[in-house]
Amino acid sequence: FEADSATVDMDPSAGGATTRDSGGAGGAPPLGGPHTPEELLAAAHDLEDAGQLSEAVELYRAALVAGGGNAVNHFALAEALYRLNEVEAARERYYVAIELDGEFVEARFNLACVLAELGESELAVAAFEGALSLHSEYADAHYHLARLLDELGRREAAEEHWRRFRDQAPAGAWADEAERRLALSDSPAE
């Protein structure tokens, strides 16, 4: 029995504790590995940076249950889940981050983007508006909200956000798109 490569299972039907080799890869952290939320988070960040997203997700979860259940940590888990294309799971973690910190603008913005991606357009509009109510100069939120409102056929509301975006971020590819969209809305209807 090596402490770093075994997991103890308590199974009363098997007559008590048994061990199984975990190899220290994936799943729970090895017994000799990080234990505090801070250590688990640092290890999760390292794994994420190394492209080992599934392993990072498990360590983010371990950090949460070890007592690190704050908005920032739920947000980090949401980001890793999104990168794994687990969009619905990411959505739920963004919700938790907002529930824990109602002024977490980035969580509201990312939630809005995920909701739009999932086709939950009206919820996405509300989340974008929530982000903008906390930070009215959030250019990316104006851009994405304007696009979504255009898709929903709400051109007048979209125009306001295209203008706000253009005024806040006058250079770049998105600014060119804003100018094109505003030019379309300024042209007379046929």
Tab-separated table of C-alpha atoms in Angstrom:
chain	number	residue	atom	x	y	z
A	1	PHE	CA	0.000	0.000	0.000
A	2	GLU	CA	1.480	3.276	-1.135
A	3	ALA	CA	-0.247	6.381	0.194
A	4	ASP	CA	0.200	8.317	-3.046
A	5	SER	CA	-1.340	5.746	-5.363
A	6	ALA	CA	-4.197	4.147	-3.471
A	7	THR	CA	-7.680	5.176	-2.532
A	8	VAL	CA	-9.556	3.785	0.438
A	9	ASP	CA	-13.126	2.683	-0.251
A	10	MET	CA	-15.497	2.190	2.644
A	11	ASP	CA	-17.950	-0.481	1.504
A	12	PRO	CA	-19.869	-2.147	4.309
A	13	SER	CA	-21.068	-4.932	1.977
A	14	ALA	CA	-17.446	-5.904	1.331
A	15	GLY	CA	-16.749	-6.221	5.026
A	16	GLY	CA	-14.982	-2.891	5.572
A	17	ALA	CA	-12.330	-0.829	3.879
A	18	THR	CA	-10.659	-1.867	0.662
A	19	THR	CA	-7.998	-0.136	-1.378
A	20	ARG	CA	-7.743	0.374	-5.078
A	21	ASP	CA	-4.899	1.800	-7.102
A	22	SER	CA	-5.653	5.259	-8.436
A	23	GLY	CA	-2.243	5.918	-9.885
A	24	GLY	CA	-2.626	9.544	-8.908
A	25	ALA	CA	-4.096	10.401	-12.333
A	26	GLY	CA	-7.532	11.895	-12.721
A	27	GLY	CA	-10.281	11.632	-10.147
A	28	ALA	CA	-9.360	12.466	-6.581
A	29	PRO	CA	-5.948	13.900	-5.830
A	30	PRO	CA	-3.450	11.377	-4.494
A	31	LEU	CA	-3.373	11.027	-0.716
A	32	GLY	CA	0.056	12.674	-0.568
A	33	GLY	CA	-0.984	15.492	-2.915
A	34	PRO	CA	-2.482	18.904	-2.263
A	35	HIS	CA	-5.134	19.120	0.445
A	36	THR	CA	-5.978	22.737	1.222
A	37	PRO	CA	-8.259	24.660	-1.120
A	38	GLU	CA	-5.343	26.935	-2.006
A	39	GLU	CA	-3.060	23.984	-2.850
A	40	LEU	CA	-5.785	22.291	-4.866
A	41	LEU	CA	-6.503	25.496	-6.790
A	42	ALA	CA	-2.826	26.067	-7.546
A	43	ALA	CA	-2.535	22.504	-8.827
A	44	ALA	CA	-5.738	22.947	-10.882
A	45	HIS	CA	-4.381	26.147	-12.467
A	46	ASP	CA	-1.137	24.341	-13.332
A	47	LEU	CA	-3.045	21.458	-14.923
A	48	GLU	CA	-5.251	23.869	-16.863
A	49	ASP	CA	-2.187	25.756	-18.105
A	50	ALA	CA	-0.725	22.409	-19.216
A	51	GLY	CA	-3.888	21.632	-21.175
A	52	GLN	CA	-5.015	18.853	-18.816
A	53	LEU	CA	-8.530	20.206	-18.488
A	54	SER	CA	-10.311	17.102	-17.200
A	55	GLU	CA	-7.793	16.738	-14.401
A	56	ALA	CA	-8.005	20.455	-13.639
A	57	VAL	CA	-11.802	20.225	-13.363
A	58	GLU	CA	-11.486	17.457	-10.800
A	59	LEU	CA	-9.081	19.519	-8.710
A	60	TYR	CA	-11.321	22.599	-8.952
A	61	ARG	CA	-14.163	20.427	-7.646
A	62	ALA	CA	-11.938	19.064	-4.883
A	63	ALA	CA	-11.013	22.627	-3.889
A	64	LEU	CA	-14.688	23.546	-3.671
A	65	VAL	CA	-15.518	20.644	-1.371
A	66	ALA	CA	-12.369	21.277	0.689
A	67	GLY	CA	-13.784	24.638	1.698
A	68	GLY	CA	-12.926	26.858	-1.240
A	69	GLY	CA	-16.519	27.392	-2.323
A	70	ASN	CA	-16.404	31.054	-3.279
A	71	ALA	CA	-17.521	32.840	-6.438
A	72	VAL	CA	-14.052	33.066	-7.975
A	73	ASN	CA	-13.473	29.330	-7.637
A	74	HIS	CA	-16.858	28.457	-9.138
A	75	PHE	CA	-16.019	30.833	-11.987
A	76	ALA	CA	-12.663	29.087	-12.563
A	77	LEU	CA	-14.446	25.729	-12.664
A	78	ALA	CA	-17.001	27.145	-15.117
A	79	GLU	CA	-14.224	28.374	-17.397
A	80	ALA	CA	-12.510	24.961	-17.429
A	81	LEU	CA	-15.826	23.178	-18.032
A	82	TYR	CA	-16.558	25.500	-20.931
A	83	ARG	CA	-13.152	24.759	-22.442
A	84	LEU	CA	-14.061	21.049	-22.206
A	85	ASN	CA	-17.255	21.848	-24.159
A	86	GLU	CA	-19.386	21.024	-21.113
A	87	VAL	CA	-21.490	24.107	-21.760
A	88	GLU	CA	-24.489	23.189	-19.601
A	89	ALA	CA	-22.241	22.410	-16.625
A	90	ALA	CA	-20.399	25.693	-17.155
A	91	ARG	CA	-23.726	27.524	-17.212
A	92	GLU	CA	-24.633	26.138	-13.793
A	93	ARG	CA	-21.288	27.126	-12.268
A	94	TYR	CA	-21.624	30.665	-13.628
A	95	TYR	CA	-25.030	30.805	-11.934
A	96	VAL	CA	-23.456	29.686	-8.641
A	97	ALA	CA	-20.719	32.315	-8.946
A	98	ILE	CA	-23.401	35.008	-9.396
A	99	GLU	CA	-25.451	33.651	-6.504
A	100	LEU	CA	-22.374	33.920	-4.277
A	101	ASP	CA	-21.357	37.359	-5.585
A	102	GLY	CA	-24.113	39.342	-7.238
A	103	GLU	CA	-21.625	41.943	-8.466
A	104	PHE	CA	-19.360	39.499	-10.321
A	105	VAL	CA	-19.588	41.207	-13.711
A	106	GLU	CA	-17.437	38.707	-15.634
A	107	ALA	CA	-19.573	35.801	-14.386
A	108	ARG	CA	-22.730	37.587	-15.598
A	109	PHE	CA	-21.119	38.322	-18.959
A	110	ASN	CA	-19.858	34.767	-19.454
A	111	LEU	CA	-23.208	33.364	-18.346
A	112	ALA	CA	-24.899	35.563	-20.950
A	113	CYS	CA	-22.591	34.275	-23.677
A	114	VAL	CA	-23.235	30.657	-22.662
A	115	LEU	CA	-26.994	31.216	-22.522
A	116	ALA	CA	-26.902	32.741	-26.005
A	117	GLU	CA	-24.881	29.780	-27.253
A	118	LEU	CA	-27.462	27.400	-25.759
A	119	GLY	CA	-30.301	29.275	-27.487
A	120	GLU	CA	-31.696	30.699	-24.247
A	121	SER	CA	-31.906	34.147	-25.805
A	122	GLU	CA	-34.175	35.988	-23.380
A	123	LEU	CA	-32.149	34.793	-20.392
A	124	ALA	CA	-28.995	35.851	-22.240
A	125	VAL	CA	-30.434	39.342	-22.813
A	126	ALA	CA	-31.216	39.586	-19.103
A	127	ALA	CA	-27.712	38.449	-18.145
A	128	PHE	CA	-26.074	40.946	-20.532
A	129	GLU	CA	-28.287	43.689	-19.130
A	130	GLY	CA	-27.335	42.591	-15.617
A	131	ALA	CA	-23.641	42.868	-16.459
A	132	LEU	CA	-24.198	46.310	-17.972
A	133	SER	CA	-26.173	47.453	-14.929
A	134	LEU	CA	-23.031	46.802	-12.893
A	135	HIS	CA	-20.545	48.122	-15.450
A	136	SER	CA	-22.206	50.322	-18.070
A	137	GLU	CA	-18.976	50.793	-20.025
A	138	TYR	CA	-18.394	47.052	-20.627
A	139	ALA	CA	-17.799	47.230	-24.387
A	140	ASP	CA	-17.855	43.481	-25.022
A	141	ALA	CA	-21.236	43.207	-23.286
A	142	HIS	CA	-22.640	45.979	-25.511
A	143	TYR	CA	-21.269	44.197	-28.597
A	144	HIS	CA	-22.694	40.777	-27.770
A	145	LEU	CA	-26.011	42.196	-26.587
A	146	ALA	CA	-26.324	44.241	-29.790
A	147	ARG	CA	-25.709	41.135	-31.917
A	148	LEU	CA	-28.229	39.109	-29.935
A	149	LEU	CA	-30.870	41.836	-30.111
A	150	ASP	CA	-30.325	42.045	-33.889
A	151	GLU	CA	-30.820	38.276	-34.134
A	152	LEU	CA	-34.052	38.646	-32.162
A	153	GLY	CA	-35.266	41.359	-34.556
A	154	ARG	CA	-35.108	44.092	-31.924
A	155	ARG	CA	-33.207	46.543	-34.119
A	156	GLU	CA	-33.963	49.715	-32.173
A	157	ALA	CA	-32.672	48.244	-28.907
A	158	ALA	CA	-29.676	46.764	-30.747
A	159	GLU	CA	-28.813	50.145	-32.263
A	160	GLU	CA	-28.334	51.695	-28.829
A	161	HIS	CA	-25.798	49.000	-27.914
A	162	TRP	CA	-24.017	49.204	-31.294
A	163	ARG	CA	-23.572	52.940	-30.669
A	164	ARG	CA	-22.351	52.414	-27.107
A	165	PHE	CA	-19.918	49.754	-28.304
A	166	ARG	CA	-18.611	51.932	-31.157
A	167	ASP	CA	-18.096	54.859	-28.773
A	168	GLN	CA	-16.203	52.715	-26.270
A	169	ALA	CA	-14.137	50.633	-28.711
A	170	PRO	CA	-13.702	52.692	-31.901
A	171	ALA	CA	-10.944	50.531	-33.434
A	172	GLY	CA	-10.778	46.901	-34.532
A	173	ALA	CA	-12.826	44.342	-36.410
A	174	TRP	CA	-15.794	44.548	-34.069
A	175	ALA	CA	-15.861	48.342	-34.484
A	176	ASP	CA	-16.099	47.852	-38.249
A	177	GLU	CA	-19.054	45.520	-37.705
A	178	ALA	CA	-20.720	48.086	-35.444
A	179	GLU	CA	-20.310	50.757	-38.129
A	180	ARG	CA	-21.830	48.441	-40.761
A	181	ARG	CA	-24.783	47.604	-38.511
A	182	LEU	CA	-25.376	51.260	-37.687
A	183	ALA	CA	-25.163	52.194	-41.370
A	184	LEU	CA	-27.859	49.596	-42.114
A	185	SER	CA	-30.126	51.037	-39.456
A	186	ASP	CA	-29.553	54.584	-40.755
A	187	SER	CA	-30.504	53.685	-44.339
A	188	PRO	CA	-34.116	54.300	-45.318
A	189	ALA	CA	-36.415	51.279	-45.289
A	190	GLU	CA	-37.399	49.991	-48.707
